[in-house]
Amino acid sequence: MTVKATFVTADGERATAEMASGDNLLAAGQAIGMPLEGTCEGQMACSTCHVIVAAQWFSKLTPASEEEEDMLDLATSVEPTSRLACQIDMCEELDGLEVRVPADAHDMRLG
Ligand code: FES
């Protein structure tokens, strides 16, 4: 089935991506032109895919792994509902998910 996720940019613009259930959130955001670099391509080594999940959706996500938490500790503009988009695979339960794209991302690989 097709599921949707809405991205809200730092400027407040909203863009909705449609994707198949099972697709990755980072790839879906990139496909509609969101400024999510995803430099490490999902290897949890860059944090440039950092998004802030709308509070009402946060508890519906599979909890972050320790590696993801460690990477988020190093990201900028982190909030309690921050996640790495590369670690979120969409599913029926997440249809309608809303995330914010922070204004700045820091590629940990660049130091
Ligand atoms: Fe690098 Fe997600 S793409 S941590």
PDB file of C-alpha atoms and ligand atoms in Angstrom:
ATOM      1  CA  MET A   1       0.000   0.000   0.000  1.00  0.00           C
ATOM      2  CA  THR A   2       0.957   3.623  -0.406  1.00  0.00           C
ATOM      3  CA  VAL A   3       1.710   5.613   2.695  1.00  0.00           C
ATOM      4  CA  LYS A   4       2.397   9.311   3.173  1.00  0.00           C
ATOM      5  CA  ALA A   5       4.788  11.320   5.260  1.00  0.00           C
ATOM      6  CA  THR A   6       4.846  15.090   5.582  1.00  0.00           C
ATOM      7  CA  PHE A   7       8.093  16.998   5.930  1.00  0.00           C
ATOM      8  CA  VAL A   8       8.094  20.510   7.385  1.00  0.00           C
ATOM      9  CA  THR A   9      11.138  22.560   6.486  1.00  0.00           C
ATOM     10  CA  ALA A  10      12.882  25.095   8.721  1.00  0.00           C
ATOM     11  CA  ASP A  11      11.012  27.793   6.743  1.00  0.00           C
ATOM     12  CA  GLY A  12       7.682  26.216   7.651  1.00  0.00           C
ATOM     13  CA  GLU A  13       6.995  24.820   4.188  1.00  0.00           C
ATOM     14  CA  ARG A  14       5.191  21.500   4.103  1.00  0.00           C
ATOM     15  CA  ALA A  15       5.775  18.804   1.525  1.00  0.00           C
ATOM     16  CA  THR A  16       4.198  15.391   1.480  1.00  0.00           C
ATOM     17  CA  ALA A  17       5.946  12.331   0.102  1.00  0.00           C
ATOM     18  CA  GLU A  18       4.132   9.225  -1.044  1.00  0.00           C
ATOM     19  CA  MET A  19       5.917   5.932  -0.864  1.00  0.00           C
ATOM     20  CA  ALA A  20       5.300   2.235  -0.617  1.00  0.00           C
ATOM     21  CA  SER A  21       4.974   0.666   2.794  1.00  0.00           C
ATOM     22  CA  GLY A  22       8.455  -0.587   3.678  1.00  0.00           C
ATOM     23  CA  ASP A  23      10.238   2.282   1.972  1.00  0.00           C
ATOM     24  CA  ASN A  24      12.788   4.293   3.882  1.00  0.00           C
ATOM     25  CA  LEU A  25      11.841   7.761   5.144  1.00  0.00           C
ATOM     26  CA  LEU A  26      15.152   9.335   4.165  1.00  0.00           C
ATOM     27  CA  ALA A  27      14.867   8.157   0.571  1.00  0.00           C
ATOM     28  CA  ALA A  28      11.285   9.413   0.396  1.00  0.00           C
ATOM     29  CA  GLY A  29      12.286  12.839   1.689  1.00  0.00           C
ATOM     30  CA  GLN A  30      15.169  13.087  -0.738  1.00  0.00           C
ATOM     31  CA  ALA A  31      12.848  12.091  -3.579  1.00  0.00           C
ATOM     32  CA  ILE A  32      10.736  15.217  -3.000  1.00  0.00           C
ATOM     33  CA  GLY A  33      13.754  17.477  -2.643  1.00  0.00           C
ATOM     34  CA  MET A  34      14.068  17.775   1.119  1.00  0.00           C
ATOM     35  CA  PRO A  35      17.505  19.028   2.235  1.00  0.00           C
ATOM     36  CA  LEU A  36      18.450  15.732   3.866  1.00  0.00           C
ATOM     37  CA  GLU A  37      21.921  14.855   2.716  1.00  0.00           C
ATOM     38  CA  GLY A  38      22.089  11.357   4.081  1.00  0.00           C
ATOM     39  CA  THR A  39      25.775  11.407   3.339  1.00  0.00           C
ATOM     40  CA  CYS A  40      26.565   8.012   4.831  1.00  0.00           C
ATOM     41  CA  GLU A  41      23.625   6.348   3.080  1.00  0.00           C
ATOM     42  CA  GLY A  42      22.086   4.888   6.190  1.00  0.00           C
ATOM     43  CA  GLN A  43      25.262   3.658   7.886  1.00  0.00           C
ATOM     44  CA  MET A  44      24.542   5.775  11.004  1.00  0.00           C
ATOM     45  CA  ALA A  45      27.802   7.631  10.554  1.00  0.00           C
ATOM     46  CA  CYS A  46      26.803  11.159   9.553  1.00  0.00           C
ATOM     47  CA  SER A  47      23.554  12.376  11.190  1.00  0.00           C
ATOM     48  CA  THR A  48      22.747  14.566   8.164  1.00  0.00           C
ATOM     49  CA  CYS A  49      19.425  12.726   7.928  1.00  0.00           C
ATOM     50  CA  HIS A  50      18.341  14.039  11.352  1.00  0.00           C
ATOM     51  CA  VAL A  51      14.631  14.853  11.570  1.00  0.00           C
ATOM     52  CA  ILE A  52      12.409  15.865  14.472  1.00  0.00           C
ATOM     53  CA  VAL A  53       9.342  13.676  14.654  1.00  0.00           C
ATOM     54  CA  ALA A  54       5.990  15.263  15.552  1.00  0.00           C
ATOM     55  CA  ALA A  55       5.287  14.330  19.176  1.00  0.00           C
ATOM     56  CA  GLN A  56       2.094  12.402  18.427  1.00  0.00           C
ATOM     57  CA  TRP A  57       3.992  10.111  16.058  1.00  0.00           C
ATOM     58  CA  PHE A  58       7.121   9.539  18.080  1.00  0.00           C
ATOM     59  CA  SER A  59       5.794   6.668  20.191  1.00  0.00           C
ATOM     60  CA  LYS A  60       4.602   4.829  17.072  1.00  0.00           C
ATOM     61  CA  LEU A  61       8.147   4.438  15.778  1.00  0.00           C
ATOM     62  CA  THR A  62      10.328   1.460  16.493  1.00  0.00           C
ATOM     63  CA  PRO A  63      12.613   2.691  19.299  1.00  0.00           C
ATOM     64  CA  ALA A  64      16.043   3.927  18.275  1.00  0.00           C
ATOM     65  CA  SER A  65      18.970   1.554  18.618  1.00  0.00           C
ATOM     66  CA  GLU A  66      21.892   2.429  20.847  1.00  0.00           C
ATOM     67  CA  GLU A  67      23.951   3.296  17.777  1.00  0.00           C
ATOM     68  CA  GLU A  68      21.278   5.693  16.585  1.00  0.00           C
ATOM     69  CA  GLU A  69      21.061   7.346  20.024  1.00  0.00           C
ATOM     70  CA  ASP A  70      24.832   7.759  20.047  1.00  0.00           C
ATOM     71  CA  MET A  71      24.749   9.432  16.651  1.00  0.00           C
ATOM     72  CA  LEU A  72      21.887  11.710  17.687  1.00  0.00           C
ATOM     73  CA  ASP A  73      23.926  12.811  20.705  1.00  0.00           C
ATOM     74  CA  LEU A  74      26.359  14.314  18.232  1.00  0.00           C
ATOM     75  CA  ALA A  75      23.806  15.956  15.939  1.00  0.00           C
ATOM     76  CA  THR A  76      22.923  19.653  16.171  1.00  0.00           C
ATOM     77  CA  SER A  77      19.475  21.020  17.101  1.00  0.00           C
ATOM     78  CA  VAL A  78      18.494  17.727  18.723  1.00  0.00           C
ATOM     79  CA  GLU A  79      15.115  17.568  20.419  1.00  0.00           C
ATOM     80  CA  PRO A  80      13.480  14.842  22.538  1.00  0.00           C
ATOM     81  CA  THR A  81      11.731  13.420  19.470  1.00  0.00           C
ATOM     82  CA  SER A  82      14.757  13.521  17.167  1.00  0.00           C
ATOM     83  CA  ARG A  83      15.453  10.496  14.976  1.00  0.00           C
ATOM     84  CA  LEU A  84      17.635   9.576  12.051  1.00  0.00           C
ATOM     85  CA  ALA A  85      15.423   9.367   8.971  1.00  0.00           C
ATOM     86  CA  CYS A  86      17.602   6.616   7.509  1.00  0.00           C
ATOM     87  CA  GLN A  87      16.533   4.383  10.389  1.00  0.00           C
ATOM     88  CA  ILE A  88      12.797   4.818   9.821  1.00  0.00           C
ATOM     89  CA  ASP A  89      11.101   2.399   7.495  1.00  0.00           C
ATOM     90  CA  MET A  90       7.562   3.367   6.672  1.00  0.00           C
ATOM     91  CA  CYS A  91       4.633   1.071   7.338  1.00  0.00           C
ATOM     92  CA  GLU A  92       0.874   1.239   7.461  1.00  0.00           C
ATOM     93  CA  GLU A  93       0.880   2.381  11.093  1.00  0.00           C
ATOM     94  CA  LEU A  94       3.061   5.344  10.142  1.00  0.00           C
ATOM     95  CA  ASP A  95       0.805   6.551   7.312  1.00  0.00           C
ATOM     96  CA  GLY A  96       0.520  10.317   7.828  1.00  0.00           C
ATOM     97  CA  LEU A  97       3.788  10.644   9.758  1.00  0.00           C
ATOM     98  CA  GLU A  98       5.009  14.213  10.176  1.00  0.00           C
ATOM     99  CA  VAL A  99       8.609  15.250  10.716  1.00  0.00           C
ATOM    100  CA  ARG A 100      10.500  18.532  10.790  1.00  0.00           C
ATOM    101  CA  VAL A 101      13.751  19.036   8.967  1.00  0.00           C
ATOM    102  CA  PRO A 102      16.164  21.013  11.197  1.00  0.00           C
ATOM    103  CA  ALA A 103      17.764  24.143   9.779  1.00  0.00           C
ATOM    104  CA  ASP A 104      21.264  22.799  10.066  1.00  0.00           C
ATOM    105  CA  ALA A 105      22.804  19.386   9.832  1.00  0.00           C
ATOM    106  CA  HIS A 106      26.301  18.466  10.780  1.00  0.00           C
ATOM    107  CA  ASP A 107      28.160  15.754   8.960  1.00  0.00           C
ATOM    108  CA  MET A 108      30.054  13.950  11.709  1.00  0.00           C
ATOM    109  CA  ARG A 109      32.465  12.582   9.159  1.00  0.00           C
ATOM    110  CA  LEU A 110      33.717  16.109   8.470  1.00  0.00           C
ATOM    111  CA  GLY A 111      34.608  16.591  12.133  1.00  0.00           C
TER     112      GLY A 111
HETATM  113 FE1  FES B   1      23.910   9.046   7.728  1.00  0.00          FE
HETATM  114 FE2  FES B   1      21.376   8.522   8.402  1.00  0.00          FE
HETATM  115  S1  FES B   1      22.178   8.802   6.443  1.00  0.00           S
HETATM  116  S2  FES B   1      23.105   8.701   9.689  1.00  0.00           S
END
